[in-house]
Coordinates of N, CA and C in Angstrom, one line a residue:
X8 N 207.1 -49.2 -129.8 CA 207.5 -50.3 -129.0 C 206.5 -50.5 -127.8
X9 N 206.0 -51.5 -127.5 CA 205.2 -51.7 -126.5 C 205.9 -51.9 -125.2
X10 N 205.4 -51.0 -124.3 CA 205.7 -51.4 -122.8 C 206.2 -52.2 -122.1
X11 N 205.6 -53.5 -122.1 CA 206.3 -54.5 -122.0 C 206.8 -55.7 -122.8
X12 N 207.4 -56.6 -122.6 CA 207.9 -57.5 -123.7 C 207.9 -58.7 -123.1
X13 N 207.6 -60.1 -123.9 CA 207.8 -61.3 -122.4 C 208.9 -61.8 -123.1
X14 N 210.0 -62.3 -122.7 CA 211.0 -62.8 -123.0 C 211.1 -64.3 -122.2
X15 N 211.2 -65.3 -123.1 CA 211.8 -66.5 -122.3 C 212.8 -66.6 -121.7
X16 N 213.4 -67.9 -120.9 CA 214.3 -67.7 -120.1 C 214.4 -69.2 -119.9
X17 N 216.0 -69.5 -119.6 CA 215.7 -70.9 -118.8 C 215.1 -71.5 -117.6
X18 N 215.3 -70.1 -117.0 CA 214.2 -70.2 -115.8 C 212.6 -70.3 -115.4
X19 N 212.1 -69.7 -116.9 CA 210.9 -69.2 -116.9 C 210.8 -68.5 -118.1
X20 N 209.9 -67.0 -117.1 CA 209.9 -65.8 -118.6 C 210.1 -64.3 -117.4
X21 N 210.5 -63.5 -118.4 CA 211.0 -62.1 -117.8 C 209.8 -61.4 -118.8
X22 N 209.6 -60.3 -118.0 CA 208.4 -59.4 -118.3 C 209.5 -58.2 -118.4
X23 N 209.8 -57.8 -119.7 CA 210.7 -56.6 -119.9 C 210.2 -55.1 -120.0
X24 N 210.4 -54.1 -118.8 CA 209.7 -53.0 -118.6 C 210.0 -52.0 -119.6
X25 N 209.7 -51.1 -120.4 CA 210.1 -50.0 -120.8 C 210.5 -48.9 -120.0
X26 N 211.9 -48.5 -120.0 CA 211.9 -47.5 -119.3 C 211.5 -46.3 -119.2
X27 N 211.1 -45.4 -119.8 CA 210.2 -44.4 -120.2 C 209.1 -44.2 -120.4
X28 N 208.6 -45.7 -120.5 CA 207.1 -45.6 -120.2 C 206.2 -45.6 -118.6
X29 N 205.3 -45.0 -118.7 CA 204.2 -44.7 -117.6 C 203.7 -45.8 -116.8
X30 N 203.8 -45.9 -115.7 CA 202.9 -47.3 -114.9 C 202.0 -47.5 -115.6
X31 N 201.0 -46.1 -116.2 CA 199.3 -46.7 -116.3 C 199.7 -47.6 -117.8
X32 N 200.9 -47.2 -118.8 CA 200.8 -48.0 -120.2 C 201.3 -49.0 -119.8
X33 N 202.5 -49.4 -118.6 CA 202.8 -50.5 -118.1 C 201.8 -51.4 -118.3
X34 N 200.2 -51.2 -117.2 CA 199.9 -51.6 -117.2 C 198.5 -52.6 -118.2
X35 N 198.4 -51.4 -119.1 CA 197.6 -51.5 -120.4 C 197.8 -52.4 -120.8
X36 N 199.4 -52.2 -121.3 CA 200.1 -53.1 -122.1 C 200.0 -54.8 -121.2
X37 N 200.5 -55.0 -120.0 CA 200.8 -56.2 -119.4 C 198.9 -56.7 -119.2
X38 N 198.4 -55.9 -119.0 CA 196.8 -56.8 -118.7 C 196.6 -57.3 -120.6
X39 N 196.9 -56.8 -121.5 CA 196.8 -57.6 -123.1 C 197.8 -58.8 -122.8
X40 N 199.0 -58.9 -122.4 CA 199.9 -59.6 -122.9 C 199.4 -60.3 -121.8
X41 N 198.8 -60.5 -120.9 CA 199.0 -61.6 -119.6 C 197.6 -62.6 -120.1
X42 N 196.4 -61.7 -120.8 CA 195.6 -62.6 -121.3 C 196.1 -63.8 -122.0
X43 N 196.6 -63.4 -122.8 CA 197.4 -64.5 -123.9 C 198.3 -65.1 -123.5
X44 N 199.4 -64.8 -122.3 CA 199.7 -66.2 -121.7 C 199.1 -66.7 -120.5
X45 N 198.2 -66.1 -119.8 CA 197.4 -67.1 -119.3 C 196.5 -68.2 -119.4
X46 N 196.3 -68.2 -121.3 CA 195.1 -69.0 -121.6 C 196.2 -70.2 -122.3
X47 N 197.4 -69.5 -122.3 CA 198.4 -70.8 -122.8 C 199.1 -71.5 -121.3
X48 N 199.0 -70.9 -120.5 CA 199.1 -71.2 -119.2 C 198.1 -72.3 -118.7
X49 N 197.2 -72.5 -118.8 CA 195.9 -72.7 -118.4 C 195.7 -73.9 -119.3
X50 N 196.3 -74.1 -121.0 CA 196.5 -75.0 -121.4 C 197.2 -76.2 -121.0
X51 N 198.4 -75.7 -120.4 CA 199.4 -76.8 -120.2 C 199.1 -76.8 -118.6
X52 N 198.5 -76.3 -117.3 CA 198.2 -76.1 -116.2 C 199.3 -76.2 -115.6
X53 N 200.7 -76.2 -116.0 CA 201.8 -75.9 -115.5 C 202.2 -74.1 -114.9
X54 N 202.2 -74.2 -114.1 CA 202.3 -72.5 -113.1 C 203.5 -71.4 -113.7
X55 N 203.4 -70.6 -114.6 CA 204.7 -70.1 -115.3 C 205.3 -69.1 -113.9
X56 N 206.5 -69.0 -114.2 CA 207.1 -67.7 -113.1 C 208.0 -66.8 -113.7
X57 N 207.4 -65.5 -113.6 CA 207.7 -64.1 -113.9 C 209.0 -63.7 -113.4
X58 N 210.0 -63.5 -114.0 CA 210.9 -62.1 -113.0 C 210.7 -60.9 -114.0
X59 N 210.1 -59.5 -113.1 CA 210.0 -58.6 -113.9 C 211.5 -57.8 -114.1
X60 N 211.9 -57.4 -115.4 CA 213.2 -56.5 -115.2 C 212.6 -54.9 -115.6
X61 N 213.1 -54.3 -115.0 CA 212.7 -53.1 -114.8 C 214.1 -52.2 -115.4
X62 N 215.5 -52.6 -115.5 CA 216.1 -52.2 -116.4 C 216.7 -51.0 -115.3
X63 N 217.6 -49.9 -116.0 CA 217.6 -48.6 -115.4 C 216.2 -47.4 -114.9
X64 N 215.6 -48.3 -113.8 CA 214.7 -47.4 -113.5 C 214.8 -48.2 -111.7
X65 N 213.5 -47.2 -111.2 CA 213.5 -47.7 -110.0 C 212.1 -47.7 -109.6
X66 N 211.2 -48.3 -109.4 CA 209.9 -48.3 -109.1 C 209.7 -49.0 -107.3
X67 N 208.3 -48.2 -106.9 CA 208.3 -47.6 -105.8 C 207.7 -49.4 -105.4
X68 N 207.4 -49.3 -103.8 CA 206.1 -50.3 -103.7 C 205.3 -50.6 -104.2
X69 N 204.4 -49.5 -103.8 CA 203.0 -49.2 -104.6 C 203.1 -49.7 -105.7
X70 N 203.5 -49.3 -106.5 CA 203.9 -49.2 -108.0 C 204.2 -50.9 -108.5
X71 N 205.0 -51.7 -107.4 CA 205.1 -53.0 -107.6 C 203.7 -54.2 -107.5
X72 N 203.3 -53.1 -106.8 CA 202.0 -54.3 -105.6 C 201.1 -54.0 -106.7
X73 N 201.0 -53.0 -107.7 CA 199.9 -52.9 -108.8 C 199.9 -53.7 -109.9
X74 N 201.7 -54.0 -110.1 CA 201.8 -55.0 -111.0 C 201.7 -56.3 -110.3
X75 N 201.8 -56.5 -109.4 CA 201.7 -58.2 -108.7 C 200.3 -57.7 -108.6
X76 N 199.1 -57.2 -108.3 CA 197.5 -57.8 -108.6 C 197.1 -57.9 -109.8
X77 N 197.9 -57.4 -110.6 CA 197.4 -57.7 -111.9 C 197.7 -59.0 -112.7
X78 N 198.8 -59.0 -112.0 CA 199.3 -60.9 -112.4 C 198.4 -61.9 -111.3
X79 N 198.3 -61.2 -110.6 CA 197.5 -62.4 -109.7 C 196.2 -62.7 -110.1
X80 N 195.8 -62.0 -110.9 CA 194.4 -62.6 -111.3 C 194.4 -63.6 -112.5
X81 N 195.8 -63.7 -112.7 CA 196.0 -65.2 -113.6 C 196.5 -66.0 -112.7
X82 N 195.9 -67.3 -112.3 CA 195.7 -68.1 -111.1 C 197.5 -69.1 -111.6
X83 N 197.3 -69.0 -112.8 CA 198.8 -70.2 -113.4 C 199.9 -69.3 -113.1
X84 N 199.6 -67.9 -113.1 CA 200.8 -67.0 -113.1 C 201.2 -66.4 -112.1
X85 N 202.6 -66.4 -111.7 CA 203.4 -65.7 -110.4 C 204.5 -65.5 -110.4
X86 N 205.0 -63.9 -109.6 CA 206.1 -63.0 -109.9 C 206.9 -63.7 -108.8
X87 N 208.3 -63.8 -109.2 CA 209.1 -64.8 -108.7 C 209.6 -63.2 -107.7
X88 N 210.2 -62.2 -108.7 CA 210.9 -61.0 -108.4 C 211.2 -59.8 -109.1
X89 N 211.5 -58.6 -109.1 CA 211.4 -57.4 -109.9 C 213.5 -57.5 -109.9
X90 N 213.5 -57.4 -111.0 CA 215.6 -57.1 -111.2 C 215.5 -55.3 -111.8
X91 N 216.5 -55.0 -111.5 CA 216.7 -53.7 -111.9 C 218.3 -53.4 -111.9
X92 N 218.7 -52.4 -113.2 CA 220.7 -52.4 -113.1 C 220.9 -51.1 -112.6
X93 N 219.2 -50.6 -111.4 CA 220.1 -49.5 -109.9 C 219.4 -50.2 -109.0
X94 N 220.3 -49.1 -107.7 CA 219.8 -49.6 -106.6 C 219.7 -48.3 -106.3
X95 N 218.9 -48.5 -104.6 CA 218.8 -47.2 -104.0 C 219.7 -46.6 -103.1
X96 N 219.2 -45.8 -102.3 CA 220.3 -45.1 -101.8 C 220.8 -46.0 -100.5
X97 N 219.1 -45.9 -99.9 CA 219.8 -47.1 -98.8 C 220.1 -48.6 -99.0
X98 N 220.2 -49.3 -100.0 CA 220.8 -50.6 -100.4 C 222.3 -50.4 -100.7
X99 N 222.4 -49.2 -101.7 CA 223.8 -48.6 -101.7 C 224.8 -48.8 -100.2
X100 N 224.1 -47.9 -99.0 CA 224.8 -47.7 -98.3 C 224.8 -49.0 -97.4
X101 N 223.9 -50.1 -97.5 CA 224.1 -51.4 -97.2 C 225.7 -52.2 -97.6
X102 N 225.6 -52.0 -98.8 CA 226.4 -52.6 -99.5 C 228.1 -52.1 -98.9
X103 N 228.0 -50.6 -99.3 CA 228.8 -49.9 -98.9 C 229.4 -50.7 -96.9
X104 N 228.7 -50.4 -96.7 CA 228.8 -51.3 -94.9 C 229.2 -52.6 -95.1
X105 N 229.2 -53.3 -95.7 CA 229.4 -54.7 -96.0 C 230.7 -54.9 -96.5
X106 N 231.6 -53.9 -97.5 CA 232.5 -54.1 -97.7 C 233.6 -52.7 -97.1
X107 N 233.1 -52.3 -95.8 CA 234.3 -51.8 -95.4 C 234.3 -52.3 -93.8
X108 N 235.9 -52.1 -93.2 CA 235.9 -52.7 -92.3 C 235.6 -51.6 -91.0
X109 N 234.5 -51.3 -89.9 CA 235.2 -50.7 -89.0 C 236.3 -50.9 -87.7
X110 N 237.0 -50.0 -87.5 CA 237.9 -49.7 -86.7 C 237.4 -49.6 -85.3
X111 N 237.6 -50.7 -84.4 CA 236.6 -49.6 -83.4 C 237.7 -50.5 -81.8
X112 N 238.1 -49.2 -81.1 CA 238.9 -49.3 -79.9 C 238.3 -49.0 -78.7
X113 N 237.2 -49.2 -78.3 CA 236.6 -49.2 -77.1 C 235.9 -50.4 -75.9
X114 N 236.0 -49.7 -74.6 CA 235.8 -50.8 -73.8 C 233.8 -51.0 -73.6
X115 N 233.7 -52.4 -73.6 CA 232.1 -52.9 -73.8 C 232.0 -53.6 -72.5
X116 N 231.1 -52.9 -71.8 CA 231.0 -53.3 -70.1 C 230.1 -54.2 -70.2
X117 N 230.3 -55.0 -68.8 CA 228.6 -55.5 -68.6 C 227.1 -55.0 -69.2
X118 N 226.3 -56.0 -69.8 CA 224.9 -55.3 -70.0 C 225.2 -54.3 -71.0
X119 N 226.2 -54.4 -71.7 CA 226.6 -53.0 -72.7 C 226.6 -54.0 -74.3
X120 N 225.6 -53.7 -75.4 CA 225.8 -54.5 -76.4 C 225.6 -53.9 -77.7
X121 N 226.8 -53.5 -78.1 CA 227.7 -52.8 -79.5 C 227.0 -53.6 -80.8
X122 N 226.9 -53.1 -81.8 CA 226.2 -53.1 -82.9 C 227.0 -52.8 -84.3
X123 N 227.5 -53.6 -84.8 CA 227.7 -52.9 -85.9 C 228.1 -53.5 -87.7
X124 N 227.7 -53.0 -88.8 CA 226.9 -53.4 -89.7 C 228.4 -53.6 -90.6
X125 N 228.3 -54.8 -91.2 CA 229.6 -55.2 -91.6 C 230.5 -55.7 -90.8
X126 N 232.0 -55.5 -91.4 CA 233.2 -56.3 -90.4 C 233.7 -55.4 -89.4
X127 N 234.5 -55.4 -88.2 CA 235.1 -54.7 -87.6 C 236.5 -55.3 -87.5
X128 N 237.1 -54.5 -86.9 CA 238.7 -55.1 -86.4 C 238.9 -54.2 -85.3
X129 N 238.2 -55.3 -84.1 CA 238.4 -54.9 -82.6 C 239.7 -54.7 -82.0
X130 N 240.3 -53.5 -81.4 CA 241.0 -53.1 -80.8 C 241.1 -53.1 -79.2
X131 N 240.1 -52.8 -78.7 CA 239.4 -52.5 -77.1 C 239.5 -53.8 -76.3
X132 N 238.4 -53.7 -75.5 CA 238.2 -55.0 -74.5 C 236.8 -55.3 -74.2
X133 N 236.3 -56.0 -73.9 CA 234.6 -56.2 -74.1 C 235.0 -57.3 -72.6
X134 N 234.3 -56.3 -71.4 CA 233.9 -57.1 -70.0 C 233.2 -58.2 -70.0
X135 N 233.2 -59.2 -69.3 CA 232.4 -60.3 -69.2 C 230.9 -59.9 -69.0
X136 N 229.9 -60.0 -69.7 CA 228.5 -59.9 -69.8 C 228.4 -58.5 -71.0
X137 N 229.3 -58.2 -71.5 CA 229.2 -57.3 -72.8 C 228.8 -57.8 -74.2
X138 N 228.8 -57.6 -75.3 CA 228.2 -58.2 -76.1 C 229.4 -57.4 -77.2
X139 N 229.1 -57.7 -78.2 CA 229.6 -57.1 -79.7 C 229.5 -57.8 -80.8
X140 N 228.5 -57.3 -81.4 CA 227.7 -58.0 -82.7 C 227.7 -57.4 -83.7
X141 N 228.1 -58.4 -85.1 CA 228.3 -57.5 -86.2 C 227.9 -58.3 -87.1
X142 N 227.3 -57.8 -88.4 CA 226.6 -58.5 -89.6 C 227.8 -59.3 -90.5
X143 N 228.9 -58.8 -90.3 CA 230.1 -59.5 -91.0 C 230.6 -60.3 -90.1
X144 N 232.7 -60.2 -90.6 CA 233.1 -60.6 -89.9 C 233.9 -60.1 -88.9
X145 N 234.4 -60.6 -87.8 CA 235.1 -60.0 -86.9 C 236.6 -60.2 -86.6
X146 N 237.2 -59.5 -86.5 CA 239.0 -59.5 -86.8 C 239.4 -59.4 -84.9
X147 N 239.5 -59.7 -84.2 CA 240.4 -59.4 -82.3 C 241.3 -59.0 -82.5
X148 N 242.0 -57.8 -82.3 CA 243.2 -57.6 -81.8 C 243.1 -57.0 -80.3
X149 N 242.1 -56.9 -79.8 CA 241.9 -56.9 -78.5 C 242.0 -57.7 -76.9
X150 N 241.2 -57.6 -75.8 CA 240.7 -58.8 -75.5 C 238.8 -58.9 -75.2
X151 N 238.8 -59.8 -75.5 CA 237.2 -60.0 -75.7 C 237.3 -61.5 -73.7
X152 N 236.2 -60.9 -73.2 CA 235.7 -61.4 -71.8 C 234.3 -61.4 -71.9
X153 N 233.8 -61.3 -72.9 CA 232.3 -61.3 -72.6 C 231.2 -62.6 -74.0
X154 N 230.9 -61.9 -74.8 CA 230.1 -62.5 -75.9 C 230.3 -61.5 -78.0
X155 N 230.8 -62.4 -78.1 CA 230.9 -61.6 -79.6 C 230.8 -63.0 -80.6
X156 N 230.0 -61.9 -82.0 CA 229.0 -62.3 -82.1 C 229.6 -61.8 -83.8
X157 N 229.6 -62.5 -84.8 CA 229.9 -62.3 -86.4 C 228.6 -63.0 -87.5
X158 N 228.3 -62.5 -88.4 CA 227.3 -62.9 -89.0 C 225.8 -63.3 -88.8
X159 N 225.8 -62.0 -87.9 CA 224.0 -61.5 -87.4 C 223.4 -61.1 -88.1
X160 N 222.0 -61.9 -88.4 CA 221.6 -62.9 -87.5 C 221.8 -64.1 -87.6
X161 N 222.0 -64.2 -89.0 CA 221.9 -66.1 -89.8 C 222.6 -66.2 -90.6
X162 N 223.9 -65.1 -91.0 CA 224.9 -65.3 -91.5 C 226.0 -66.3 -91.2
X163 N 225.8 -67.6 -91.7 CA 227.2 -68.3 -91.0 C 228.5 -68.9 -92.7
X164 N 228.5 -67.6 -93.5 CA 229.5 -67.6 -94.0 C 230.7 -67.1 -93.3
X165 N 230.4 -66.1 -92.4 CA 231.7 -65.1 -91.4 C 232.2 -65.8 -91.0
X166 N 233.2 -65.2 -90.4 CA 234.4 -65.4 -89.7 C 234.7 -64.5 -88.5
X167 N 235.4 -65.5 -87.3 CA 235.5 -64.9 -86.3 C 237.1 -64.8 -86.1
X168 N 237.7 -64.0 -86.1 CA 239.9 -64.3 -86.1 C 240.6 -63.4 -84.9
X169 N 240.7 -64.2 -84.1 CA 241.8 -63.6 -83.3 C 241.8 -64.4 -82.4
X170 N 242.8 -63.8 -80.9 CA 242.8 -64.7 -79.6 C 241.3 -64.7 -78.8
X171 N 240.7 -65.4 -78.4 CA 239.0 -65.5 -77.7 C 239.0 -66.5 -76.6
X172 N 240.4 -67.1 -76.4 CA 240.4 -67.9 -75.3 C 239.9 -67.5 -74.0
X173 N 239.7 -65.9 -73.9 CA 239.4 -65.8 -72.7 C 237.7 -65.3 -72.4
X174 N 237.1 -65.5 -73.8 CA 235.9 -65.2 -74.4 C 234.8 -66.1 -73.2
X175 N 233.5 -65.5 -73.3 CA 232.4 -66.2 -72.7 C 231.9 -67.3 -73.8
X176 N 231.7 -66.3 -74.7 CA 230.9 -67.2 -75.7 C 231.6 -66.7 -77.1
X177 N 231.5 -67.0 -78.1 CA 231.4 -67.0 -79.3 C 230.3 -67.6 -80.1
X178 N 230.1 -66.5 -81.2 CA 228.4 -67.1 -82.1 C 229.4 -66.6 -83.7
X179 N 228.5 -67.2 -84.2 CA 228.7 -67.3 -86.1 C 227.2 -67.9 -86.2
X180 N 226.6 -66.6 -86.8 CA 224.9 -66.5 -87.9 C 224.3 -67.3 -86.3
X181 N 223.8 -68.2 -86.3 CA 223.0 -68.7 -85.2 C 223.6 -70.1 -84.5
X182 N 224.9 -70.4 -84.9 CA 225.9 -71.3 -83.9 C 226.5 -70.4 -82.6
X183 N 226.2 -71.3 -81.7 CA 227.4 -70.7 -80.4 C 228.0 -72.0 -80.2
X184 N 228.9 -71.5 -79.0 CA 229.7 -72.5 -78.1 C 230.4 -71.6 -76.6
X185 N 229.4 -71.9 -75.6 CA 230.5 -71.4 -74.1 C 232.1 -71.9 -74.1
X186 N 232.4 -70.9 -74.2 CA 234.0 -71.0 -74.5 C 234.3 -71.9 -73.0
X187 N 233.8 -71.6 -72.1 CA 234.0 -72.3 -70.6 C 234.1 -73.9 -70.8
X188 N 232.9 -74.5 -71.7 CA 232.7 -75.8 -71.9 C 233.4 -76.1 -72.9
X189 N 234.1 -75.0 -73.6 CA 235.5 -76.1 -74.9 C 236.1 -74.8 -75.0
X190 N 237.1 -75.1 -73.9 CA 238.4 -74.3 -74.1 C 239.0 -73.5 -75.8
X191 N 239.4 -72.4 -75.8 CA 239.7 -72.2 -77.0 C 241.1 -71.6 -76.9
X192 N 242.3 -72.6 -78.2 CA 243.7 -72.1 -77.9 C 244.0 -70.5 -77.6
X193 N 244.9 -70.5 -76.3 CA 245.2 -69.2 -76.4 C 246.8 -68.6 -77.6
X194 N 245.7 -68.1 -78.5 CA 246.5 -67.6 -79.7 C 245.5 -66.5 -80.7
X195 N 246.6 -65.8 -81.0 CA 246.1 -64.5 -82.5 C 245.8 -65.5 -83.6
X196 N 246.2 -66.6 -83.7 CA 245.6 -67.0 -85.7 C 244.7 -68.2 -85.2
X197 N 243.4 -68.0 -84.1 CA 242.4 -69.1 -84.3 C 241.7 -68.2 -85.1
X198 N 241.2 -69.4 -86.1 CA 239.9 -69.1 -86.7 C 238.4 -69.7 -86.2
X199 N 237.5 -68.5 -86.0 CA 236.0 -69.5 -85.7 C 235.4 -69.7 -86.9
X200 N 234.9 -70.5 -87.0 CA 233.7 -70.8 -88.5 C 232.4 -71.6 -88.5
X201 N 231.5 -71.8 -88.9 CA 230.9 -72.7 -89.4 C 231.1 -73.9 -90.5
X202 N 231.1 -75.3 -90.2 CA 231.9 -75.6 -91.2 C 230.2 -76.6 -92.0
X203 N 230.9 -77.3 -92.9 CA 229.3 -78.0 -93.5 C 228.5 -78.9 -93.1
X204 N 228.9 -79.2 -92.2 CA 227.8 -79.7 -90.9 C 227.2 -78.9 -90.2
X205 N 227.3 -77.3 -90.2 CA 226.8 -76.3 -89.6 C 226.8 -76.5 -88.2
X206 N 227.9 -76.6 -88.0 CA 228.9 -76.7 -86.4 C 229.6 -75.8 -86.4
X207 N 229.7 -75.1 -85.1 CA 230.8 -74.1 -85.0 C 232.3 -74.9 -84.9
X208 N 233.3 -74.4 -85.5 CA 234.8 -75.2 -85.4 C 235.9 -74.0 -85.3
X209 N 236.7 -74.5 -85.3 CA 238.0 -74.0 -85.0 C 239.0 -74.2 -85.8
X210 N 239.6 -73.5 -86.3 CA 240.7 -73.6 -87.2 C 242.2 -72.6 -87.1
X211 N 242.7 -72.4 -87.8 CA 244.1 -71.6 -88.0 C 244.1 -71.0 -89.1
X212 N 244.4 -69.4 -89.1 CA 244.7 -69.0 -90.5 C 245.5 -69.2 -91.1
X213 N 246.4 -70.2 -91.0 CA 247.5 -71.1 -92.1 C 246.1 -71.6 -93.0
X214 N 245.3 -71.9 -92.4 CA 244.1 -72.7 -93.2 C 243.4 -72.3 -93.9
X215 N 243.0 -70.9 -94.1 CA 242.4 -70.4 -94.2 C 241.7 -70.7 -95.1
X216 N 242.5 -70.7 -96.4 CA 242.0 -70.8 -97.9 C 241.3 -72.0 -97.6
X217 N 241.6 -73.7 -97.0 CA 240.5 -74.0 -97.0 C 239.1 -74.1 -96.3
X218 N 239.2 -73.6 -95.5 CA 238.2 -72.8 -94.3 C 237.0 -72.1 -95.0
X219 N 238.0 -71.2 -95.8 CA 236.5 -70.2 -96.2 C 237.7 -69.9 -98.0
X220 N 237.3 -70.6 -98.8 CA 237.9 -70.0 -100.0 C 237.5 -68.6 -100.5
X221 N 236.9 -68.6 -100.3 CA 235.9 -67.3 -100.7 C 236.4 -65.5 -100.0
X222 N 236.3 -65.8 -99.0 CA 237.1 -64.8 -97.8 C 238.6 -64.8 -98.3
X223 N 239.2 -66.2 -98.2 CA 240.5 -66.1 -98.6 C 241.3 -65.1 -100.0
X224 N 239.9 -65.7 -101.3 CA 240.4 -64.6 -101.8 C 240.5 -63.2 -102.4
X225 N 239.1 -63.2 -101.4 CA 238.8 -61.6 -101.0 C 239.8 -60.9 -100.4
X226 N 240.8 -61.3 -99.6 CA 241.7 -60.8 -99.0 C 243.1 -60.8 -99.7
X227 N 243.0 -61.5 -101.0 CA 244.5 -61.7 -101.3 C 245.2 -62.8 -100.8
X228 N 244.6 -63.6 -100.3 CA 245.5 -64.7 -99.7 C 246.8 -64.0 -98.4
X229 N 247.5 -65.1 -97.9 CA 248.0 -64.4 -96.6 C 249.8 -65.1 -96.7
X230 N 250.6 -63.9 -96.2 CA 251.6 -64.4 -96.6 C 252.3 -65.4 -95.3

């Protein structure tokens, strides 16, 4: 079996890796097979695009940047992306972060600005000029007097839920709004969101499901 394989696609074509085989036959193999579609490339002068699948393996940088110069010297041809069915350790523990919630009960002073990777469910109090930023979403059962911050940096799928009436600011991915300049009800079931105008809004978790369907039924829906 040869090293690589091109397989069409509706997207394009996939460059299928052997797993067992060696970069340098990778490469042997893909500089024959790239000649012959580049000159059919070159026929139709339509620009083809590659995703390489790499399968149960994991290949380094280096190892990638050898296969993208080798494609680059066919001017029609370009790697869209490399797919693989692992990941690494640190993508793993990305992911991992992303689907758990942390717990976190402490007070966030002035000039003091908390970080954290995924959702939380705030317990504490965050002083006016405090910050608390997180790549997910953020759940209040605290009080918040300063700046907090859900789907950092450009994430504006999140959600921001709880009472924030007495909030400075509130942000979702790169929306704010000075809570000073539009009051926010004081209550436990506001929801913040971005909605499809990419406006920050306000809502209720009665609403939820249609707010964010997605969150909704990641959570089981609410009784």
């Amino acid at each position: 079996m040869q090293s690589v394989v091109l397989k069409g696609t509706k997207d394009g074509y996939e460059l299928i890796l052997k797993e067992t085989a060696s970069l340098r036959e990778i490469l042997v193999d893909l500089k024959q097979l790239l000649e012959g579609l580049g000159e059919e490339s070159e026929k139709g002068k339509d620009q083809l695009h590659l995703n390489v699948q790499m399968g149960n393996r994991l290949m380094s940088e280096e190892d990638k940047n050898d296969i993208i110069k080798l494609v680059d010297d066919y001017e029609n041809l370009v790697i869209d992306k490399f797919l693989s069915n692992v990941i690494t350790k640190e993508e793993s523990a990305k992911i991992m972060a992303q689907n758990n919630v942390e717990v976190m009960s402490r007070v966030i002073r002035n000039g003091q600005e908390v970080n954290v990777d995924g959702d939380v469910l705030f317990f504490g109090k965050i002083h006016e000029g405090g910050k608390l930023i997180a790549t997910g979403n953020v759940f209040n059962m605290g009080v918040i007097e300063g700046i907090v911050q859900a789907g950092f940096p450009d994430d504006e799928s999140k959600l921001i839920i709880g009472n924030l009436h007495t909030a400075q600011q509130v942000r979702v991915g790169e929306q704010y709004d000075i809570v000073a300049d539009r009051p926010i009800e004081d209550s436990e079931k506001t929801v913040v969101y971005v909605n499809d105008l990419h406006v920050l809004s306000y809502g209720k978790i009665k609403n939820l499901k249609e707010i964010n369907p997605k969150f909704f039924n990641r959570i089981g829906g609410i009784e």
